[in-house]
Amino acid sequence: MAKPYNHRRAENEYKKWKEKDERFMEKNGMPMDKILLMRDFDRIQFNSDRRFFEKVDYNSEQKL
C-alpha cells in the first residue's frame, strides 16, 4: 500500500537538502545574491510539487 503524502516529512527533507545545496554553492564561490535567487526559485518549485502530491490519490493507482 502506498503511503499518503506527508507534509512534514517533505518539508524536513526539503530543508535538509536545501541547506546542503546552499553550503555547496557558497563553498564553490557562488555570490550570495544568486544563492538567494535559487532559494526563492526552489521554494516555488517545492510548493508546486507539494500541491500536486497532496492531491494524488494513491489508492486509485494500485493494481487490482
Short mmCIF file of N, CA and C in Angstrom, two decimals:
data_model
loop_
_atom_site.label_atom_id
_atom_site.label_comp_id
_atom_site.label_asym_id
_atom_site.label_seq_id
_atom_site.Cartn_x
_atom_site.Cartn_y
_atom_site.Cartn_z
N MET A 1 0.85 -1.18 0.00
CA MET A 1 0.00 0.00 0.00
C MET A 1 0.89 1.24 0.00
N ALA A 2 0.59 2.15 -0.86
CA ALA A 2 1.38 3.39 -0.97
C ALA A 2 1.07 4.31 0.19
N LYS A 3 2.10 5.00 0.64
CA LYS A 3 1.92 5.94 1.74
C LYS A 3 1.35 7.25 1.21
N PRO A 4 0.41 7.84 1.94
CA PRO A 4 -0.09 9.16 1.52
C PRO A 4 1.00 10.22 1.72
N TYR A 5 0.81 11.34 1.10
CA TYR A 5 1.78 12.43 1.18
C TYR A 5 1.87 12.95 2.61
N ASN A 6 3.08 13.08 3.11
CA ASN A 6 3.31 13.56 4.46
C ASN A 6 3.97 14.94 4.35
N HIS A 7 3.22 15.97 4.69
CA HIS A 7 3.68 17.34 4.53
C HIS A 7 4.93 17.62 5.37
N ARG A 8 4.95 17.21 6.60
CA ARG A 8 6.08 17.48 7.49
C ARG A 8 7.35 16.78 7.01
N ARG A 9 7.22 15.53 6.59
CA ARG A 9 8.38 14.80 6.11
C ARG A 9 8.96 15.46 4.86
N ALA A 10 8.09 15.86 3.95
CA ALA A 10 8.55 16.52 2.73
C ALA A 10 9.24 17.85 3.05
N GLU A 11 8.68 18.60 3.98
CA GLU A 11 9.27 19.88 4.37
C GLU A 11 10.65 19.68 5.00
N ASN A 12 10.77 18.67 5.88
CA ASN A 12 12.06 18.39 6.51
C ASN A 12 13.11 17.94 5.49
N GLU A 13 12.70 17.09 4.56
CA GLU A 13 13.63 16.64 3.51
C GLU A 13 14.08 17.82 2.65
N TYR A 14 13.14 18.71 2.33
CA TYR A 14 13.47 19.88 1.52
C TYR A 14 14.48 20.77 2.25
N LYS A 15 14.22 21.05 3.53
CA LYS A 15 15.12 21.92 4.30
C LYS A 15 16.52 21.32 4.40
N LYS A 16 16.59 20.03 4.66
CA LYS A 16 17.88 19.36 4.77
C LYS A 16 18.64 19.43 3.43
N TRP A 17 17.95 19.15 2.34
CA TRP A 17 18.56 19.21 1.02
C TRP A 17 19.00 20.63 0.68
N LYS A 18 18.16 21.60 0.99
CA LYS A 18 18.45 22.99 0.62
C LYS A 18 19.64 23.52 1.41
N GLU A 19 19.76 23.20 2.68
CA GLU A 19 20.91 23.64 3.47
C GLU A 19 22.21 23.06 2.89
N LYS A 20 22.18 21.79 2.54
CA LYS A 20 23.36 21.15 1.95
C LYS A 20 23.69 21.79 0.60
N ASP A 21 22.68 22.06 -0.19
CA ASP A 21 22.86 22.68 -1.50
C ASP A 21 23.45 24.09 -1.38
N GLU A 22 22.95 24.86 -0.44
CA GLU A 22 23.45 26.23 -0.26
C GLU A 22 24.88 26.25 0.27
N ARG A 23 25.22 25.33 1.15
CA ARG A 23 26.61 25.23 1.62
C ARG A 23 27.54 24.91 0.46
N PHE A 24 27.11 24.01 -0.41
CA PHE A 24 27.90 23.64 -1.58
C PHE A 24 28.12 24.84 -2.50
N MET A 25 27.04 25.57 -2.78
CA MET A 25 27.15 26.74 -3.66
C MET A 25 28.06 27.80 -3.06
N GLU A 26 27.91 28.04 -1.76
CA GLU A 26 28.73 29.06 -1.09
C GLU A 26 30.21 28.64 -1.08
N LYS A 27 30.45 27.37 -0.82
CA LYS A 27 31.81 26.85 -0.79
C LYS A 27 32.50 26.98 -2.15
N ASN A 28 31.74 26.87 -3.21
CA ASN A 28 32.30 26.93 -4.56
C ASN A 28 32.24 28.32 -5.17
N GLY A 29 32.02 29.35 -4.35
CA GLY A 29 32.18 30.72 -4.80
C GLY A 29 30.99 31.39 -5.43
N MET A 30 29.81 30.83 -5.28
CA MET A 30 28.63 31.49 -5.85
C MET A 30 28.26 32.69 -4.97
N PRO A 31 27.98 33.84 -5.58
CA PRO A 31 27.62 35.02 -4.77
C PRO A 31 26.30 34.81 -4.03
N MET A 32 26.19 35.46 -2.87
CA MET A 32 25.02 35.27 -2.00
C MET A 32 23.73 35.72 -2.67
N ASP A 33 23.76 36.74 -3.52
CA ASP A 33 22.53 37.17 -4.18
C ASP A 33 22.01 36.10 -5.13
N LYS A 34 22.90 35.36 -5.76
CA LYS A 34 22.48 34.25 -6.64
C LYS A 34 21.94 33.09 -5.82
N ILE A 35 22.54 32.83 -4.66
CA ILE A 35 22.07 31.76 -3.78
C ILE A 35 20.65 32.08 -3.30
N LEU A 36 20.41 33.33 -2.95
CA LEU A 36 19.07 33.72 -2.50
C LEU A 36 18.06 33.61 -3.64
N LEU A 37 18.48 33.93 -4.84
CA LEU A 37 17.61 33.78 -6.01
C LEU A 37 17.25 32.31 -6.22
N MET A 38 18.24 31.43 -6.10
CA MET A 38 17.99 29.99 -6.22
C MET A 38 17.08 29.49 -5.11
N ARG A 39 17.25 30.03 -3.90
CA ARG A 39 16.40 29.63 -2.77
C ARG A 39 14.93 29.94 -3.09
N ASP A 40 14.68 31.14 -3.61
CA ASP A 40 13.30 31.52 -3.95
C ASP A 40 12.74 30.63 -5.05
N PHE A 41 13.56 30.36 -6.08
CA PHE A 41 13.11 29.51 -7.18
C PHE A 41 12.80 28.10 -6.69
N ASP A 42 13.70 27.53 -5.88
CA ASP A 42 13.48 26.17 -5.38
C ASP A 42 12.26 26.08 -4.49
N ARG A 43 11.99 27.11 -3.69
CA ARG A 43 10.80 27.12 -2.83
C ARG A 43 9.53 27.12 -3.67
N ILE A 44 9.52 27.91 -4.73
CA ILE A 44 8.36 27.94 -5.63
C ILE A 44 8.12 26.56 -6.24
N GLN A 45 9.21 25.91 -6.69
CA GLN A 45 9.09 24.57 -7.26
C GLN A 45 8.62 23.55 -6.23
N PHE A 46 9.16 23.63 -5.02
CA PHE A 46 8.76 22.72 -3.96
C PHE A 46 7.27 22.88 -3.65
N ASN A 47 6.80 24.12 -3.54
CA ASN A 47 5.39 24.36 -3.25
C ASN A 47 4.49 23.83 -4.36
N SER A 48 4.92 23.98 -5.60
CA SER A 48 4.16 23.47 -6.72
C SER A 48 4.07 21.94 -6.66
N ASP A 49 5.20 21.29 -6.41
CA ASP A 49 5.21 19.83 -6.29
C ASP A 49 4.35 19.38 -5.12
N ARG A 50 4.43 20.10 -4.01
CA ARG A 50 3.67 19.74 -2.83
C ARG A 50 2.17 19.80 -3.11
N ARG A 51 1.73 20.86 -3.78
CA ARG A 51 0.30 20.96 -4.12
C ARG A 51 -0.14 19.79 -5.00
N PHE A 52 0.72 19.38 -5.93
CA PHE A 52 0.39 18.25 -6.79
C PHE A 52 0.29 16.96 -5.98
N PHE A 53 1.31 16.65 -5.20
CA PHE A 53 1.36 15.38 -4.48
C PHE A 53 0.34 15.30 -3.35
N GLU A 54 -0.11 16.42 -2.82
CA GLU A 54 -1.16 16.38 -1.80
C GLU A 54 -2.48 15.91 -2.39
N LYS A 55 -2.68 16.11 -3.68
CA LYS A 55 -3.94 15.76 -4.31
C LYS A 55 -3.93 14.39 -4.99
N VAL A 56 -2.76 13.76 -5.08
CA VAL A 56 -2.67 12.45 -5.72
C VAL A 56 -3.41 11.42 -4.87
N ASP A 57 -4.26 10.66 -5.52
CA ASP A 57 -5.00 9.59 -4.84
C ASP A 57 -4.22 8.29 -5.04
N TYR A 58 -3.41 7.93 -4.05
CA TYR A 58 -2.55 6.76 -4.18
C TYR A 58 -3.34 5.46 -4.26
N ASN A 59 -4.49 5.41 -3.65
CA ASN A 59 -5.29 4.19 -3.67
C ASN A 59 -5.80 3.88 -5.06
N SER A 60 -6.08 4.89 -5.87
CA SER A 60 -6.60 4.65 -7.21
C SER A 60 -5.51 4.16 -8.16
N GLU A 61 -4.25 4.28 -7.77
CA GLU A 61 -3.16 3.85 -8.63
C GLU A 61 -2.72 2.42 -8.38
N GLN A 62 -3.31 1.76 -7.42
CA GLN A 62 -2.95 0.37 -7.13
C GLN A 62 -3.56 -0.54 -8.16
N LYS A 63 -2.79 -1.56 -8.52
CA LYS A 63 -3.31 -2.58 -9.46
C LYS A 63 -4.11 -3.60 -8.68
N LEU A 64 -5.22 -3.98 -9.26
CA LEU A 64 -6.08 -4.98 -8.61
C LEU A 64 -5.77 -6.36 -9.08
#
